[in-house]
């Protein structure tokens, strides 16, 4: 099988130029103009590859290569093309454009799938707009109720209904949930986003488990005022409470007892944001993860207790909301063996591993047997513009994906 890596690289480069930021920075927030143009490009490539397109009510895109036996559950692959602010060009994209190339390469060999092969381009894997990641796959898996999804609002108060209409989606949100037995398997190709494969000089990671993510949103209301005329005693500065909370997140993660606990205060907005004004309001979004759900939850409870203490001491009003609290996903052992076996047959060094990042696979694992194919990336960098995987690394990932899809689609 021949992977046309130079064509695929050109497509990756072209998609990277569709961004809200100045290239090489990639920013494509859900249903922004750049996201819409990115989606249009991907749909065009799918059509050119002879795939039949369908879009659901939240904008998940399905591109299908019909199998000989259309009644059999299809084998699915896919990832996302939305990108957080200040991102690179490979996160998600390798799994979408790489899957299109895998399908093109399989077609060229004359392969006829018994089961249909379906590429899914998931809506809003990234949490940027609504604070919650994997919006599309959560709804597909029935993990997020459509009523809760409909209530999601972005920082400007615009809700999902507004944005999905803007994005051209039609139909009811509760129609997104997949019927049982929709898929025989789901396999996602993705960059590792960590340093393990590169350090070990290993070409492919086969994912056995995906760490458990959670997100806490904390809104703080203090008392603002003139920075010169408001003396220090008695101030109720929302930023300072937030700063203590951010430190408590670090403390809680580093003393959880598990080396796998990671805590990040990635959003910290203040109002009014004027140099000569005491911050009266702050909004924090805290990302807390672990491979072990027990230590993750204990660390989260300690953060919540600290928020209460800090706000009481500083006389700050607060609200706290757990935006998501997900269990880890265990990948399907037989699928992991299938991918590992393909790597061995292709003489490609591979390693079974954990995904510390989350992916739509976290929720597809609730729908059907799931695993992921990881490829190395430069120094493990991700969620930054210098994210990089070489064409040779991508080629191997696409080849393993194509062989995996062919193997499952033939059963
Ligand atoms: O945050 C994550 O783990 C993923 O990259 N969205
Ligand atoms: Mn990401
Ligand atoms: Mn991703």
Tab-separated table of C-alpha atoms and ligand atoms in Angstrom:
chain	number	residue	atom	x	y	z
A	1	UNK	CA	0.000	0.000	0.000
A	2	UNK	CA	1.303	3.433	-0.929
A	3	UNK	CA	0.559	6.415	1.312
A	4	UNK	CA	0.811	9.655	-0.669
A	5	UNK	CA	2.564	11.522	2.107
A	6	UNK	CA	3.464	14.564	0.047
A	7	UNK	CA	-0.179	15.169	-0.878
A	8	UNK	CA	-1.227	14.636	2.740
A	9	UNK	CA	1.457	17.068	3.954
A	10	UNK	CA	0.208	19.699	1.491
A	11	UNK	CA	-3.306	19.255	2.848
A	12	UNK	CA	-2.100	19.550	6.459
A	13	UNK	CA	-0.216	22.725	5.523
A	14	UNK	CA	-3.254	24.144	3.681
A	15	UNK	CA	-5.560	23.526	6.649
A	16	UNK	CA	-3.016	25.201	8.963
A	17	UNK	CA	-3.382	28.407	6.964
A	18	UNK	CA	-7.072	28.506	7.850
A	19	UNK	CA	-6.741	30.131	11.247
A	20	UNK	CA	-8.030	33.017	13.337
A	21	UNK	CA	-4.433	33.882	14.230
A	22	UNK	CA	-1.355	34.760	12.226
A	23	UNK	CA	0.316	31.620	10.809
A	24	UNK	CA	2.091	29.546	11.975
A	25	UNK	CA	-0.225	29.966	14.971
A	26	UNK	CA	-3.369	27.887	14.524
A	27	UNK	CA	-6.572	28.931	16.304
A	28	UNK	CA	-9.889	27.482	15.150
A	29	UNK	CA	-12.546	27.806	17.792
A	30	UNK	CA	-15.818	25.929	17.276
A	31	UNK	CA	-17.993	27.488	14.547
A	32	UNK	CA	-15.741	30.507	14.138
A	33	UNK	CA	-15.273	31.648	10.575
A	34	UNK	CA	-11.946	29.761	10.447
A	35	UNK	CA	-13.540	26.599	11.827
A	36	UNK	CA	-16.274	26.842	9.175
A	37	UNK	CA	-13.713	27.245	6.408
A	38	UNK	CA	-11.675	24.351	7.818
A	39	UNK	CA	-14.773	22.162	7.880
A	40	UNK	CA	-15.556	23.140	4.276
A	41	UNK	CA	-12.050	22.128	3.162
A	42	UNK	CA	-12.276	18.769	4.911
A	43	UNK	CA	-15.723	18.084	3.432
A	44	UNK	CA	-14.370	18.888	-0.039
A	45	UNK	CA	-11.513	16.395	0.443
A	46	UNK	CA	-13.975	13.750	1.655
A	47	UNK	CA	-16.174	14.224	-1.400
A	48	UNK	CA	-13.154	14.063	-3.684
A	49	UNK	CA	-12.234	10.771	-2.011
A	50	UNK	CA	-15.658	9.436	-2.982
A	51	UNK	CA	-17.095	9.467	0.546
A	52	UNK	CA	-20.764	10.052	1.275
A	53	UNK	CA	-21.309	12.900	3.740
A	54	UNK	CA	-23.825	13.425	6.501
A	55	UNK	CA	-23.857	15.951	9.320
A	56	UNK	CA	-25.733	15.655	12.600
A	57	UNK	CA	-27.499	18.292	14.685
A	58	UNK	CA	-24.362	19.355	16.531
A	59	UNK	CA	-22.161	19.416	13.442
A	60	UNK	CA	-20.374	16.081	13.747
A	61	UNK	CA	-19.458	15.190	10.164
A	62	UNK	CA	-19.688	11.570	8.978
A	63	UNK	CA	-17.986	10.520	5.737
A	64	UNK	CA	-18.741	6.982	4.691
A	65	UNK	CA	-17.218	4.452	2.344
A	66	UNK	CA	-19.957	1.903	1.900
A	67	UNK	CA	-19.002	-1.682	2.495
A	68	UNK	CA	-20.286	-4.697	0.562
A	69	UNK	CA	-22.546	-5.594	3.481
A	70	UNK	CA	-24.213	-2.345	4.518
A	71	UNK	CA	-26.077	-4.075	7.316
A	72	UNK	CA	-22.917	-4.791	9.295
A	73	UNK	CA	-21.869	-2.156	11.859
A	74	UNK	CA	-19.215	0.049	10.265
A	75	UNK	CA	-15.669	0.551	11.451
A	76	UNK	CA	-15.105	4.172	12.391
A	77	UNK	CA	-12.093	6.433	12.608
A	78	UNK	CA	-11.693	10.174	13.038
A	79	UNK	CA	-10.664	13.085	15.190
A	80	UNK	CA	-11.160	16.860	15.255
A	81	UNK	CA	-10.009	19.961	13.416
A	82	UNK	CA	-10.935	22.615	15.964
A	83	UNK	CA	-7.867	24.087	17.637
A	84	UNK	CA	-7.365	25.912	20.920
A	85	UNK	CA	-5.905	29.448	20.897
A	86	UNK	CA	-2.191	29.425	20.033
A	87	UNK	CA	-2.178	25.818	18.825
A	88	UNK	CA	-0.189	23.950	16.195
A	89	UNK	CA	-1.274	22.190	13.036
A	90	UNK	CA	-1.183	18.482	13.934
A	91	UNK	CA	-3.442	18.000	16.983
A	92	UNK	CA	-6.601	16.305	15.671
A	93	UNK	CA	-5.775	17.155	12.061
A	94	UNK	CA	-3.490	14.129	11.598
A	95	UNK	CA	-6.389	11.877	12.557
A	96	UNK	CA	-8.790	13.539	10.119
A	97	UNK	CA	-6.661	14.223	7.043
A	98	UNK	CA	-4.607	11.090	7.766
A	99	UNK	CA	-7.798	9.026	7.721
A	100	UNK	CA	-8.814	10.500	4.360
A	101	UNK	CA	-5.390	9.517	2.991
A	102	UNK	CA	-5.704	6.055	4.544
A	103	UNK	CA	-9.004	5.594	2.736
A	104	UNK	CA	-7.588	6.887	-0.558
A	105	UNK	CA	-4.609	4.526	-0.220
A	106	UNK	CA	-6.883	1.557	0.493
A	107	UNK	CA	-9.076	2.361	-2.498
A	108	UNK	CA	-6.024	2.476	-4.743
A	109	UNK	CA	-5.098	-1.078	-3.825
A	110	UNK	CA	-8.514	-2.188	-5.084
A	111	UNK	CA	-9.611	-3.106	-1.537
A	112	UNK	CA	-13.363	-3.644	-1.135
A	113	UNK	CA	-14.455	-3.329	2.506
A	114	UNK	CA	-16.980	-5.856	3.772
A	115	UNK	CA	-18.062	-3.427	6.499
A	116	UNK	CA	-18.466	0.251	5.736
A	117	UNK	CA	-15.599	2.499	6.829
A	118	UNK	CA	-16.696	5.803	8.333
A	119	UNK	CA	-14.659	8.885	9.114
A	120	UNK	CA	-16.055	11.078	11.888
A	121	UNK	CA	-14.951	14.695	12.246
A	122	UNK	CA	-16.061	15.516	15.780
A	123	UNK	CA	-17.490	18.866	16.817
A	124	UNK	CA	-15.547	20.807	19.446
A	125	UNK	CA	-13.129	18.282	20.838
A	126	UNK	CA	-11.484	21.318	22.386
A	127	UNK	CA	-13.222	23.041	25.299
A	128	UNK	CA	-12.443	26.600	24.227
A	129	UNK	CA	-15.926	27.846	23.417
A	130	UNK	CA	-18.067	26.182	26.058
A	131	UNK	CA	-15.550	25.103	28.698
A	132	UNK	CA	-16.298	21.448	28.043
A	133	UNK	CA	-14.295	19.298	25.637
A	134	UNK	CA	-15.501	16.510	23.322
A	135	UNK	CA	-18.923	18.081	22.873
A	136	UNK	CA	-19.701	16.075	19.726
A	137	UNK	CA	-18.538	12.703	21.024
A	138	UNK	CA	-20.200	13.235	24.414
A	139	UNK	CA	-23.519	13.690	22.636
A	140	UNK	CA	-22.873	10.727	20.324
A	141	UNK	CA	-22.181	8.545	23.342
A	142	UNK	CA	-25.179	9.850	25.255
A	143	UNK	CA	-22.807	10.928	28.045
A	144	UNK	CA	-23.980	14.530	27.849
A	145	UNK	CA	-27.725	15.011	27.942
A	146	UNK	CA	-29.045	17.227	25.158
A	147	UNK	CA	-30.790	19.427	27.719
A	148	UNK	CA	-27.482	20.175	29.452
A	149	UNK	CA	-25.766	20.711	26.126
A	150	UNK	CA	-28.449	23.179	25.048
A	151	UNK	CA	-27.799	25.206	28.210
A	152	UNK	CA	-24.051	25.601	27.512
A	153	UNK	CA	-23.024	29.218	27.057
A	154	UNK	CA	-19.784	30.775	25.866
A	155	UNK	CA	-18.086	33.735	27.567
A	156	UNK	CA	-20.270	36.181	25.626
A	157	UNK	CA	-23.437	34.451	26.832
A	158	UNK	CA	-24.163	32.893	23.425
A	159	UNK	CA	-25.532	29.388	23.753
A	160	UNK	CA	-25.067	26.214	21.753
A	161	UNK	CA	-28.348	26.828	19.950
A	162	UNK	CA	-27.010	30.132	18.626
A	163	UNK	CA	-23.696	28.635	17.551
A	164	UNK	CA	-25.014	25.495	15.944
A	165	UNK	CA	-27.512	27.545	13.922
A	166	UNK	CA	-24.615	29.783	12.935
A	167	UNK	CA	-22.739	26.621	11.962
A	168	UNK	CA	-25.595	25.501	9.704
A	169	UNK	CA	-26.657	22.541	11.866
A	170	UNK	CA	-30.255	21.383	11.720
A	171	UNK	CA	-32.326	18.951	13.753
A	172	UNK	CA	-32.808	18.236	17.423
A	173	UNK	CA	-29.842	17.785	19.756
A	174	UNK	CA	-31.353	14.606	21.165
A	175	UNK	CA	-31.083	13.029	17.710
A	176	UNK	CA	-27.256	13.072	17.948
A	177	UNK	CA	-26.996	10.076	20.298
A	178	UNK	CA	-25.917	7.019	18.331
A	179	UNK	CA	-28.159	3.971	18.247
A	180	UNK	CA	-26.698	0.803	19.777
A	181	UNK	CA	-24.420	-1.224	17.480
A	182	UNK	CA	-23.693	1.710	15.200
A	183	UNK	CA	-20.040	0.757	14.992
A	184	UNK	CA	-17.962	-2.404	15.250
A	185	UNK	CA	-14.918	-0.417	16.349
A	186	UNK	CA	-13.405	3.063	16.579
A	187	UNK	CA	-9.707	3.767	15.997
A	188	UNK	CA	-8.317	7.302	16.285
A	189	UNK	CA	-4.937	8.356	14.888
A	190	UNK	CA	-3.363	11.213	16.873
A	191	UNK	CA	-0.031	12.760	17.766
A	192	UNK	CA	1.135	11.626	21.195
A	193	UNK	CA	1.273	15.129	22.723
A	194	UNK	CA	3.889	13.809	25.122
A	195	UNK	CA	7.570	12.800	24.938
A	196	UNK	CA	7.427	9.014	25.456
A	197	UNK	CA	7.593	7.772	21.846
A	198	UNK	CA	10.221	10.244	20.704
A	199	UNK	CA	12.439	9.518	23.705
A	200	UNK	CA	12.138	5.768	23.153
A	201	UNK	CA	12.624	6.119	19.361
A	202	UNK	CA	9.339	4.235	18.895
A	203	UNK	CA	7.192	4.917	15.826
A	204	UNK	CA	3.750	3.932	17.091
A	205	UNK	CA	1.946	4.007	20.415
A	206	UNK	CA	-1.110	1.811	20.888
A	207	UNK	CA	-3.358	3.295	23.539
A	208	UNK	CA	-4.620	1.045	26.312
A	209	UNK	CA	-6.085	3.689	28.620
A	210	UNK	CA	-7.071	7.357	28.483
A	211	UNK	CA	-6.606	9.424	31.649
A	212	UNK	CA	-9.641	10.850	33.439
A	213	UNK	CA	-10.215	14.586	32.889
A	214	UNK	CA	-12.254	17.038	34.929
A	215	UNK	CA	-12.924	20.752	34.756
A	216	UNK	CA	-13.952	23.133	37.505
A	217	UNK	CA	-15.230	26.650	36.791
A	218	UNK	CA	-14.961	29.162	39.630
A	219	UNK	CA	-16.543	32.622	39.453
A	220	UNK	CA	-15.429	35.153	42.015
A	221	UNK	CA	-17.089	38.434	42.918
A	222	UNK	CA	-15.246	40.907	45.090
A	223	UNK	CA	-15.450	44.653	45.390
A	224	UNK	CA	-13.789	46.891	42.842
A	225	UNK	CA	-12.722	50.483	43.207
A	226	UNK	CA	-10.059	53.066	42.609
A	227	UNK	CA	-6.521	51.637	42.782
A	228	UNK	CA	-5.185	54.827	44.317
A	229	UNK	CA	-7.952	55.796	46.672
A	230	UNK	CA	-8.930	52.369	48.061
A	231	UNK	CA	-6.519	51.682	50.939
A	232	UNK	CA	-5.247	48.142	51.397
A	233	UNK	CA	-7.066	47.178	54.624
A	234	UNK	CA	-10.468	45.718	53.851
A	235	UNK	CA	-9.972	45.273	50.121
A	236	UNK	CA	-11.920	42.440	48.501
A	237	UNK	CA	-9.807	41.804	45.432
A	238	UNK	CA	-11.186	39.010	43.233
A	239	UNK	CA	-7.886	38.462	41.449
A	240	UNK	CA	-5.989	37.861	44.683
A	241	UNK	CA	-8.492	35.215	45.743
A	242	UNK	CA	-8.098	33.671	42.288
A	243	UNK	CA	-4.315	33.742	42.617
A	244	UNK	CA	-4.517	31.829	45.888
A	245	UNK	CA	-6.893	29.338	44.278
A	246	UNK	CA	-4.486	28.791	41.356
A	247	UNK	CA	-1.719	28.046	43.863
A	248	UNK	CA	-4.047	25.688	45.706
A	249	UNK	CA	-4.563	23.801	42.428
A	250	UNK	CA	-0.809	23.336	42.103
A	251	UNK	CA	-0.563	22.276	45.756
A	252	UNK	CA	-3.430	19.827	45.468
A	253	UNK	CA	-2.020	18.197	42.300
A	254	UNK	CA	1.539	17.938	43.601
A	255	UNK	CA	0.535	16.465	46.969
A	256	UNK	CA	-2.194	14.094	45.751
A	257	UNK	CA	-0.019	11.044	46.304
A	258	UNK	CA	-0.229	10.116	42.614
A	259	UNK	CA	2.528	11.187	40.188
A	260	UNK	CA	-0.128	11.227	37.459
A	261	UNK	CA	-2.246	14.030	38.924
A	262	UNK	CA	-1.953	17.215	36.865
A	263	UNK	CA	-3.737	20.470	37.688
A	264	UNK	CA	-3.822	23.597	35.533
A	265	UNK	CA	-5.604	26.905	35.893
A	266	UNK	CA	-5.700	27.611	32.164
A	267	UNK	CA	-8.332	30.333	32.218
A	268	UNK	CA	-8.081	33.310	34.557
A	269	UNK	CA	-10.057	36.339	33.417
A	270	UNK	CA	-10.500	39.457	35.485
A	271	UNK	CA	-12.785	42.443	35.315
A	272	UNK	CA	-12.599	45.266	34.710
A	273	UNK	CA	-8.995	44.618	33.634
A	274	UNK	CA	-7.830	48.196	34.128
A	275	UNK	CA	-4.457	48.947	35.696
A	276	UNK	CA	-5.896	51.508	38.082
A	277	UNK	CA	-8.898	49.487	39.243
A	278	UNK	CA	-9.167	46.802	41.942
A	279	UNK	CA	-10.335	43.600	40.178
A	280	UNK	CA	-13.977	43.089	41.122
A	281	UNK	CA	-14.596	39.837	39.291
A	282	UNK	CA	-12.570	36.807	38.232
A	283	UNK	CA	-13.365	33.649	36.337
A	284	UNK	CA	-11.123	30.610	36.594
A	285	UNK	CA	-11.279	27.364	34.684
A	286	UNK	CA	-9.306	24.570	36.267
A	287	UNK	CA	-8.282	21.396	34.446
A	288	UNK	CA	-7.520	18.443	36.732
A	289	UNK	CA	-6.645	14.953	35.506
A	290	UNK	CA	-5.250	11.662	36.628
A	291	UNK	CA	-5.044	8.105	35.382
A	292	UNK	CA	-6.576	7.146	38.719
A	293	UNK	CA	-10.060	8.516	39.257
A	294	UNK	CA	-9.876	8.189	43.058
A	295	UNK	CA	-6.835	10.435	43.477
A	296	UNK	CA	-8.260	12.824	40.862
A	297	UNK	CA	-11.515	13.156	42.767
A	298	UNK	CA	-9.759	13.546	46.114
A	299	UNK	CA	-7.562	16.298	44.636
A	300	UNK	CA	-10.653	18.003	43.247
A	301	UNK	CA	-12.400	17.939	46.616
A	302	UNK	CA	-9.329	19.491	48.245
A	303	UNK	CA	-9.359	22.302	45.655
A	304	UNK	CA	-13.043	22.922	46.293
A	305	UNK	CA	-12.427	23.063	50.045
A	306	UNK	CA	-9.606	25.568	49.495
A	307	UNK	CA	-11.860	27.753	47.324
A	308	UNK	CA	-14.358	27.936	50.195
A	309	UNK	CA	-11.651	28.759	52.754
A	310	UNK	CA	-9.911	31.368	50.615
A	311	UNK	CA	-13.158	33.100	49.695
A	312	UNK	CA	-14.357	33.144	53.312
A	313	UNK	CA	-11.086	34.688	54.490
A	314	UNK	CA	-11.078	37.283	51.702
A	315	UNK	CA	-14.836	37.954	51.840
A	316	UNK	CA	-15.301	37.020	48.196
A	317	UNK	CA	-18.578	35.680	46.853
A	318	UNK	CA	-18.139	32.643	44.663
A	319	UNK	CA	-19.853	30.020	42.569
A	320	UNK	CA	-18.239	26.724	41.636
A	321	UNK	CA	-19.337	24.373	38.910
A	322	UNK	CA	-17.940	20.984	37.928
A	323	UNK	CA	-18.182	21.263	34.148
A	324	UNK	CA	-17.120	17.670	33.622
A	325	UNK	CA	-15.918	14.808	35.776
A	326	UNK	CA	-15.181	11.906	33.489
A	327	UNK	CA	-13.951	8.411	34.245
A	328	UNK	CA	-10.887	7.112	32.382
A	329	UNK	CA	-11.441	4.955	29.305
A	330	UNK	CA	-10.093	1.444	29.001
A	331	UNK	CA	-9.357	0.545	25.412
A	332	UNK	CA	-10.420	-2.722	23.853
A	333	UNK	CA	-7.747	-5.397	24.425
A	334	UNK	CA	-8.492	-7.227	21.169
A	335	UNK	CA	-8.217	-4.006	19.140
A	336	UNK	CA	-4.946	-3.140	20.894
A	337	UNK	CA	-3.691	-6.589	19.824
A	338	UNK	CA	-4.883	-6.004	16.251
A	339	UNK	CA	-2.954	-2.730	15.978
A	340	UNK	CA	0.146	-4.167	17.697
A	341	UNK	CA	0.055	-7.186	15.361
A	342	UNK	CA	-0.147	-4.910	12.321
A	343	UNK	CA	2.877	-2.948	13.563
A	344	UNK	CA	4.812	-6.187	14.036
A	345	UNK	CA	3.876	-7.411	10.554
A	346	UNK	CA	4.951	-4.063	9.089
A	347	UNK	CA	8.184	-4.154	11.182
A	348	UNK	CA	7.242	-0.848	12.811
A	349	UNK	CA	8.375	-0.524	16.455
A	350	UNK	CA	5.368	0.019	18.708
A	351	UNK	CA	4.547	0.353	22.380
A	352	UNK	CA	1.377	0.034	24.425
A	353	UNK	CA	0.760	3.202	26.371
A	354	UNK	CA	-1.522	5.553	28.266
A	355	UNK	CA	-2.968	8.727	26.782
A	356	UNK	CA	-2.633	11.586	29.232
A	357	UNK	CA	-4.487	13.910	26.877
A	358	UNK	CA	-8.171	13.246	26.349
A	359	UNK	CA	-9.717	12.590	22.979
A	360	UNK	CA	-13.070	11.816	21.423
A	361	UNK	CA	-11.980	8.196	21.901
A	362	UNK	CA	-12.711	8.691	25.608
A	363	UNK	CA	-16.408	8.794	24.727
A	364	UNK	CA	-16.370	6.545	21.656
A	365	UNK	CA	-15.090	3.874	24.058
A	366	UNK	CA	-18.596	3.940	25.559
A	367	UNK	CA	-20.117	3.333	22.115
A	368	UNK	CA	-17.940	0.531	20.739
A	369	UNK	CA	-14.549	-1.167	21.157
A	370	UNK	CA	-11.987	1.623	20.824
A	371	UNK	CA	-8.266	2.260	20.686
A	372	UNK	CA	-5.879	4.934	19.440
A	373	UNK	CA	-2.762	4.984	17.291
A	374	UNK	CA	-0.191	7.506	18.505
A	375	UNK	CA	2.731	8.881	16.542
A	376	UNK	CA	5.681	10.747	18.085
A	377	UNK	CA	5.841	14.522	18.082
A	378	UNK	CA	8.819	16.827	18.544
A	379	UNK	CA	9.796	16.942	22.244
A	380	UNK	CA	6.212	16.034	23.076
A	381	UNK	CA	5.149	19.598	22.330
A	382	UNK	CA	1.446	20.170	21.763
A	383	UNK	CA	-1.075	22.960	22.228
A	384	UNK	CA	1.637	25.324	21.012
A	385	UNK	CA	2.545	26.569	17.535
A	386	UNK	CA	5.825	24.606	17.312
A	387	UNK	CA	3.970	21.284	17.596
A	388	UNK	CA	5.558	19.012	14.958
A	389	UNK	CA	5.489	15.472	13.616
A	390	UNK	CA	7.636	14.598	10.624
A	391	UNK	CA	6.149	13.417	7.313
A	392	UNK	CA	7.849	10.037	7.854
A	393	UNK	CA	6.240	9.672	11.296
A	394	UNK	CA	2.834	10.636	9.933
A	395	UNK	CA	3.223	8.225	7.017
A	396	UNK	CA	3.756	5.308	9.417
A	397	UNK	CA	0.728	6.296	11.474
A	398	UNK	CA	-1.477	6.514	8.388
A	399	UNK	CA	-0.201	3.160	7.131
A	400	UNK	CA	-0.968	1.463	10.439
A	401	UNK	CA	-4.402	3.123	10.493
A	402	UNK	CA	-5.155	1.978	6.925
A	403	UNK	CA	-4.109	-1.614	7.684
A	404	UNK	CA	-6.179	-1.561	10.889
A	405	UNK	CA	-9.288	-0.279	9.115
A	406	UNK	CA	-8.831	-2.851	6.361
A	407	UNK	CA	-8.417	-5.643	8.884
A	408	UNK	CA	-11.565	-4.758	10.844
A	409	UNK	CA	-13.595	-3.937	7.724
A	410	UNK	CA	-12.815	-7.398	6.335
A	411	UNK	CA	-14.189	-9.257	9.357
B	1	LIG	O1	-7.017	18.774	26.401
B	1	LIG	C1	-6.820	17.697	25.834
B	1	LIG	O2	-6.333	16.728	26.373
B	1	LIG	C2	-7.119	17.594	24.373
B	1	LIG	O3	-5.985	17.977	23.665
B	1	LIG	N1	-8.202	18.358	23.978
B	2	LIG	MN1	-5.921	19.417	21.822
B	3	LIG	MN1	-6.587	16.364	19.848
